[in-house]
Tab-separated table of C-alpha atoms and ligand atoms in Angstrom:
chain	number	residue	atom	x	y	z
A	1367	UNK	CA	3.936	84.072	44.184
A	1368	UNK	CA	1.637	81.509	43.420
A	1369	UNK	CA	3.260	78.787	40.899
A	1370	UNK	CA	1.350	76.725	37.495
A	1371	UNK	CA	3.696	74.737	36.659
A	1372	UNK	CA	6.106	72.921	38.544
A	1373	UNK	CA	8.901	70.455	37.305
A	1374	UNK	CA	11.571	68.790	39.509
A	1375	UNK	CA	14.266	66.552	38.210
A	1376	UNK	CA	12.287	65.540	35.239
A	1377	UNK	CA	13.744	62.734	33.497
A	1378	UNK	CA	12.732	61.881	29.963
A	1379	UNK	CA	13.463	58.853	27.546
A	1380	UNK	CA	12.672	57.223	24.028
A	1381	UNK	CA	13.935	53.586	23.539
A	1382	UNK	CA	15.117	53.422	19.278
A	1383	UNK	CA	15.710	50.356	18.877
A	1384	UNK	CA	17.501	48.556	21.737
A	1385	UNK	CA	18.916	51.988	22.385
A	1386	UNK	CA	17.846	54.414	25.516
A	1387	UNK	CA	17.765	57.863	24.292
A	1388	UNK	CA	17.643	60.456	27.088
A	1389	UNK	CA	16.018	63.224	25.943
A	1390	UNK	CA	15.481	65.549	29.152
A	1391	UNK	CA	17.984	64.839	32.026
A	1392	UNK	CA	17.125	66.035	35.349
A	1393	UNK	CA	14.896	69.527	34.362
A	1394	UNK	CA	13.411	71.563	37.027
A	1395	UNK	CA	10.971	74.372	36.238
A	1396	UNK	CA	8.643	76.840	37.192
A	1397	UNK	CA	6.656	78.566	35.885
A	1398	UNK	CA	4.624	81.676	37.711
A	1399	UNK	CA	1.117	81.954	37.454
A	1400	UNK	CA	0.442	84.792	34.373
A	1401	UNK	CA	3.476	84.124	32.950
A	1402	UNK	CA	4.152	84.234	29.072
A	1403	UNK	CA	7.268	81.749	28.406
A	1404	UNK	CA	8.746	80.911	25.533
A	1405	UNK	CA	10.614	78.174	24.851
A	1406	UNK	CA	13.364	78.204	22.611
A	1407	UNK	CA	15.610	75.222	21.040
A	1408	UNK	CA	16.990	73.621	17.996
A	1409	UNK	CA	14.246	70.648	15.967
A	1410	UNK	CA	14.749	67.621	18.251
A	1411	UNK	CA	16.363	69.277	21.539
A	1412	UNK	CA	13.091	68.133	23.651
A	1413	UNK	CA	10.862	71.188	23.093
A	1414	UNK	CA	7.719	69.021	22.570
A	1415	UNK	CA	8.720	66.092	24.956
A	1416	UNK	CA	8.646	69.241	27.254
A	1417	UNK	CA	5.274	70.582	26.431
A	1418	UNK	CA	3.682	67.175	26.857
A	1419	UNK	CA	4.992	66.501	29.892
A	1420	UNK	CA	3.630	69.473	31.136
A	1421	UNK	CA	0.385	69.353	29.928
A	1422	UNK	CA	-0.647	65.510	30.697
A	1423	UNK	CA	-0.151	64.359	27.335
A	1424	UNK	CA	2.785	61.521	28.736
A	1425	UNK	CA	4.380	60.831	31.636
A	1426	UNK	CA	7.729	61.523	32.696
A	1427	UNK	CA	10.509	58.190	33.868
A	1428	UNK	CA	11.442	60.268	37.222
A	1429	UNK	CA	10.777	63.130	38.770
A	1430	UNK	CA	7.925	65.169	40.272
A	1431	UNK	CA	5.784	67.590	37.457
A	1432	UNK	CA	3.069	69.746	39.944
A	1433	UNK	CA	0.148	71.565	37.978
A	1434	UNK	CA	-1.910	73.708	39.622
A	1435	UNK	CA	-1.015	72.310	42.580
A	1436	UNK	CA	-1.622	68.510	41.836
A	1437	UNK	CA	0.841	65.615	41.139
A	1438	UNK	CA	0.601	65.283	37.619
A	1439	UNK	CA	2.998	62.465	37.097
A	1440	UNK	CA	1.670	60.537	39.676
A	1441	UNK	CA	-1.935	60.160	38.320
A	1442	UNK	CA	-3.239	57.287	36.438
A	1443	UNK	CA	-4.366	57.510	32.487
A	1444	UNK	CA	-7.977	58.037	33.845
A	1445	UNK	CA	-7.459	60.483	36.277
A	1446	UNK	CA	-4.765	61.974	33.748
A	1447	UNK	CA	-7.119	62.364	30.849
A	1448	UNK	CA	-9.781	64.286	33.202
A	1449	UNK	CA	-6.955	66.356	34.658
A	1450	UNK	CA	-6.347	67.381	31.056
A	1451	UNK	CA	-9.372	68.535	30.007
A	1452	UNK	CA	-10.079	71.077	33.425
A	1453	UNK	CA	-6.629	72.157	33.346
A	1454	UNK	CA	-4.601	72.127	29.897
A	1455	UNK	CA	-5.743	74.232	26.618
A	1456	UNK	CA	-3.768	72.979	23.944
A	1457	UNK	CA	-2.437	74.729	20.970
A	1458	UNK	CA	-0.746	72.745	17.397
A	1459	UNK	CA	0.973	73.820	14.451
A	1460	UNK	CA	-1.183	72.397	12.316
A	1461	UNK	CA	-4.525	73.385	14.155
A	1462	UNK	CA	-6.044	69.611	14.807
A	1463	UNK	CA	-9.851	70.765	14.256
A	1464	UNK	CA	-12.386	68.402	13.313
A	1465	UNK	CA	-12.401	68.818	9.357
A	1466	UNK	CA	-16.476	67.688	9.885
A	1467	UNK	CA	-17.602	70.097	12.486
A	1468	UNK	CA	-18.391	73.489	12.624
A	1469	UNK	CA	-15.913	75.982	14.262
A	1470	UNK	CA	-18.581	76.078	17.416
A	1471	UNK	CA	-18.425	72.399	17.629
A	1472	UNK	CA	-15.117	72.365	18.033
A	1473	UNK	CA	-14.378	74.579	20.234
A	1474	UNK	CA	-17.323	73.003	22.713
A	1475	UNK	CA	-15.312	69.412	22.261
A	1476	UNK	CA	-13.610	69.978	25.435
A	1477	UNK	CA	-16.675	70.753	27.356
A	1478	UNK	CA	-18.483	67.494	26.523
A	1479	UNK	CA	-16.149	65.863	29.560
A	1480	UNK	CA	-17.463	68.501	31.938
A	1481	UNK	CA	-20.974	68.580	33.542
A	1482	UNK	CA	-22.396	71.913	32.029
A	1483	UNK	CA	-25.857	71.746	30.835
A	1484	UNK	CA	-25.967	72.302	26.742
A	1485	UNK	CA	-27.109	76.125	27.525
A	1486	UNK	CA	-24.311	76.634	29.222
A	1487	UNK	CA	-21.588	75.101	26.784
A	1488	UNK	CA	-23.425	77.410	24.192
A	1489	UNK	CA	-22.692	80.205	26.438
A	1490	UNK	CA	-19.143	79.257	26.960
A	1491	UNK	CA	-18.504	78.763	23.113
A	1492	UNK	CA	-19.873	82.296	22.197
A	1493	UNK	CA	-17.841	83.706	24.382
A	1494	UNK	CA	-14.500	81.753	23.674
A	1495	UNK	CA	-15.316	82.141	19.803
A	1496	UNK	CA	-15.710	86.304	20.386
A	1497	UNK	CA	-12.412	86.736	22.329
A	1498	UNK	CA	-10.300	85.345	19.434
A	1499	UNK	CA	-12.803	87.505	16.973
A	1500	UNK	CA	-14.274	85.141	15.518
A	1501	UNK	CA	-17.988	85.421	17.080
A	1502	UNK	CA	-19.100	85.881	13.320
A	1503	UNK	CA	-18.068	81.998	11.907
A	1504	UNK	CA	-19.200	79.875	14.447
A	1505	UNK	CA	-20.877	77.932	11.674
A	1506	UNK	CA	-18.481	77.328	9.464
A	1507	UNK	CA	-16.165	74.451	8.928
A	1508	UNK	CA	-12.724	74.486	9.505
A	1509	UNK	CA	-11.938	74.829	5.597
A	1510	UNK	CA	-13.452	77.533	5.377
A	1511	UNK	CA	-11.560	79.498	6.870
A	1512	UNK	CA	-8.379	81.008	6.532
A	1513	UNK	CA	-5.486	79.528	8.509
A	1514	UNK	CA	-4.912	81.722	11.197
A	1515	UNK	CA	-8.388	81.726	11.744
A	1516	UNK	CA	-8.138	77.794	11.993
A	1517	UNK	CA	-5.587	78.568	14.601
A	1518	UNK	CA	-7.929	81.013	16.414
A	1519	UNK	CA	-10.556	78.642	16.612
A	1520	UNK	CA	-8.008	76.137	18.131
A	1521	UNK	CA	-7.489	78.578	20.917
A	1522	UNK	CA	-10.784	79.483	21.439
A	1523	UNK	CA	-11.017	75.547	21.689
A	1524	UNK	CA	-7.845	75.653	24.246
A	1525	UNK	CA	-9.405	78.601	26.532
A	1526	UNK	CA	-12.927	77.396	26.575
A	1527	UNK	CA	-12.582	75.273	29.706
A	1528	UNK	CA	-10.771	77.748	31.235
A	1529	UNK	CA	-7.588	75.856	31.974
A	1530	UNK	CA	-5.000	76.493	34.080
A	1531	UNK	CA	-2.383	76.451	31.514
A	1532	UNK	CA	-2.290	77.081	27.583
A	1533	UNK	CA	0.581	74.946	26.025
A	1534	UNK	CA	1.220	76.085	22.509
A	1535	UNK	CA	3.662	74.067	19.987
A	1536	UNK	CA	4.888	75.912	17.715
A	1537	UNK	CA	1.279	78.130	17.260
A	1538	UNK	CA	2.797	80.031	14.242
A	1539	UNK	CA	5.019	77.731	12.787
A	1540	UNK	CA	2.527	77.187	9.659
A	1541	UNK	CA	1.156	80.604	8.901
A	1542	UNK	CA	2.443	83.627	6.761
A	1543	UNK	CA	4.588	86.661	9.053
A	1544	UNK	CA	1.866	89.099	9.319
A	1545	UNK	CA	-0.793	86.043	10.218
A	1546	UNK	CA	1.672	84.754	12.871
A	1547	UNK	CA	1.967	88.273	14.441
A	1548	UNK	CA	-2.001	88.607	14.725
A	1549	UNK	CA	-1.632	85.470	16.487
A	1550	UNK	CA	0.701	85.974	18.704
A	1551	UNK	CA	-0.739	89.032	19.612
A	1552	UNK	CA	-3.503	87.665	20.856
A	1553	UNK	CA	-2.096	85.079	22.918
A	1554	UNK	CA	-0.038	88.346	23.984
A	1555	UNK	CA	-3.723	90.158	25.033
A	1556	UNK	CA	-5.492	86.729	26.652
A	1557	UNK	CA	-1.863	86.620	28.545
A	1558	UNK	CA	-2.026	90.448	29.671
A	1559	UNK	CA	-5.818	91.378	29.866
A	1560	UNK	CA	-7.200	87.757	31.275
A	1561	UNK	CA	-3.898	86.539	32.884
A	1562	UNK	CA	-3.817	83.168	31.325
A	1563	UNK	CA	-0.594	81.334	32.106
A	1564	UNK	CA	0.664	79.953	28.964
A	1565	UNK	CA	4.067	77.988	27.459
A	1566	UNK	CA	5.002	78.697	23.730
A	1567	UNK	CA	7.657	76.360	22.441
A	1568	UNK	CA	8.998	78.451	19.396
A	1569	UNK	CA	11.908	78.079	16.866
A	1570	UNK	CA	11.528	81.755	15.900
A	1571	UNK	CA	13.104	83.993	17.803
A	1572	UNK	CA	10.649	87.351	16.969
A	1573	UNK	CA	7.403	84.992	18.325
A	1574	UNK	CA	9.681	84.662	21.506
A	1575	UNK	CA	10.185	88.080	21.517
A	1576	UNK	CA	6.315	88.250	22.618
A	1577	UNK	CA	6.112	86.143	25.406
A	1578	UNK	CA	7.634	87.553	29.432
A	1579	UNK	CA	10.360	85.565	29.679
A	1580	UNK	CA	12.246	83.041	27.377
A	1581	UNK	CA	14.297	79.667	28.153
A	1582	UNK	CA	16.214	77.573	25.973
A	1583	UNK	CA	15.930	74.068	25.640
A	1584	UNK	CA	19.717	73.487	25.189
A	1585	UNK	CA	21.180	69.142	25.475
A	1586	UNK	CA	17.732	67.880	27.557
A	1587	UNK	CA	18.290	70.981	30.211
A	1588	UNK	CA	16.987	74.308	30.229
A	1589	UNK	CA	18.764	77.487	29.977
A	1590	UNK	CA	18.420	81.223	29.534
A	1591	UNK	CA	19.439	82.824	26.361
A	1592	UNK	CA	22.595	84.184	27.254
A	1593	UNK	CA	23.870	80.579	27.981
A	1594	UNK	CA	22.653	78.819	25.530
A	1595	UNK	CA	25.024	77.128	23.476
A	1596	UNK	CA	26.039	78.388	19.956
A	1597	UNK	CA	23.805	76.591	17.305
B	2165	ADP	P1	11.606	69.174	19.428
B	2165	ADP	O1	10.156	69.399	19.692
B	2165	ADP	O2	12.508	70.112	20.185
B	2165	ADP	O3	11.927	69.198	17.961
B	2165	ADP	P2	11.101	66.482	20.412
B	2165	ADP	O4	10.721	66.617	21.830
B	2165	ADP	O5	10.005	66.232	19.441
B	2165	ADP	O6	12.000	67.722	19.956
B	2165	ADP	O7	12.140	65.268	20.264
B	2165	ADP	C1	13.323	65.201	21.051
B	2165	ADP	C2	14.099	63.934	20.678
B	2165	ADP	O8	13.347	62.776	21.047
B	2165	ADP	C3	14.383	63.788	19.193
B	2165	ADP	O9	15.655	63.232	19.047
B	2165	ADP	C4	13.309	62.856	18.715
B	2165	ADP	O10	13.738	62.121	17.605
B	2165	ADP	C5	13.094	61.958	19.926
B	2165	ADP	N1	11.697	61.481	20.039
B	2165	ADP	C6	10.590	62.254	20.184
B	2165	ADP	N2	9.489	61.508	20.294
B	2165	ADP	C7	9.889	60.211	20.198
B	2165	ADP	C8	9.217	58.933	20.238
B	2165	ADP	N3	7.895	58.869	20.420
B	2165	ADP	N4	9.981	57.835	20.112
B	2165	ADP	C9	11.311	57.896	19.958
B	2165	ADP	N5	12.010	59.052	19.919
B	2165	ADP	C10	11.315	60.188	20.039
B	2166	MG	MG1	8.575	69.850	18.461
């Protein structure tokens, strides 16, 4: 089976202060290509240290992190940030649109690093914007519009370079039940019907409950659910 994400004694630390916090110690992973995983874990157990790891965002102290078949944590911040944008869709609690631009605009953002011509990004947008349902407010900005359709624009955003991996952070964590189940049932569908390969870090156990397969992140190591310490 072919494998997205690979992570092999990953070793993770914050300095606070003139103290060395070790927040991941020695985590391997892997994750399948078309796999839905959730990650699981008390606030402050490594979740996002995790997820940016694993999509480029920072670099790990040891260890080997493989994408899509390329050394991740061996690149430099230039050949990092272009690795980003081919291969990692991103998706934030709080959205992170452009307040300024149109939903269209922002969802073409990460095609400005790529070489399509401007027909072409159009193309790419329409298309993006229609799969999350939203082909009918490409023009508007993002406050006008309702939160989880900020939050579909940011994954139209994520998929639009169609990246090897979707990395979501807590994708529900600011909207209403029934809004957070539309949501998740869409990353659900672009999971099942286009096979995207995507991470979920999630405190919530129901979101979990949509993805394949779900880990905890339990003292900087991961585990499965049945041993996962008490909390
Ligand atoms: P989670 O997403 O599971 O809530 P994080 O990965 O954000 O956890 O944080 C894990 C631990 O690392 C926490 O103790 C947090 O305070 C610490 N931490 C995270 N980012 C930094 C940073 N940039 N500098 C120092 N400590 C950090
Ligand atoms: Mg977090």
């Amino acid at each position: 089976m072919s494998v997205t994400v690979q992570m092999r004694q990953v070793v993770k630390h914050y300095k606070r202060g003139a103290e060395r916090v070790e927040v991941l110690h020695q985590l391997d992973l892997d994750v399948p290509a078309g796999e839905f995983l959730a990650l699981m874990g008390p606030s402050g157990s490594g979740k996002t240290t995790l997820l940016n790891l694993m999509g480029g965002l920072d670099r790990p102290d040891s260890g080997q992190i493989t994408i899509a078949g390329e050394r991740v944590d061996a690149m430099t911040d230039r050949q990092l940030t272009r690795w980003r944008a081919r291969h990692v869709g991103f998706v934030f609690q709080l959205y992170n649109l452009m307040p300024k631009m149109s939903a269209a605009a922002n969802v073409e953002l990460p095609l400005m690093l790529t070489s399509l011509s401007r027909a072409q990004r159009k193309a790419h947008v329409e298309n993006a914007l229609n799969i999350v349902g939203l082909g009918d407010r490409a023009r508007h900005r993002p406050l006008e519009l309702s939160g989880g359709q900020q939050q579909r624009v940011a994954i139209a955003r994520a998929l639009v370079a169609d990246p090897s991996i979707l990395v979501c952070d807590e994708p529900t964590g600011d909207l209403d039940r029934q809004t957070a189940f539309d949501i998740l049932g869409l990353l659900k569908l672009l999971n099942r019907d286009l096979g995207k390969t995507i991470v979920m870090v999630t405190h919530d156990p129901l979101a979990a409950g949509f993805a394949g397969r779900r880990l905890h992140v339990d003292k900087g190591l991961l585990v499965t659910g049945a041993e996962a310490s008490l909390q």
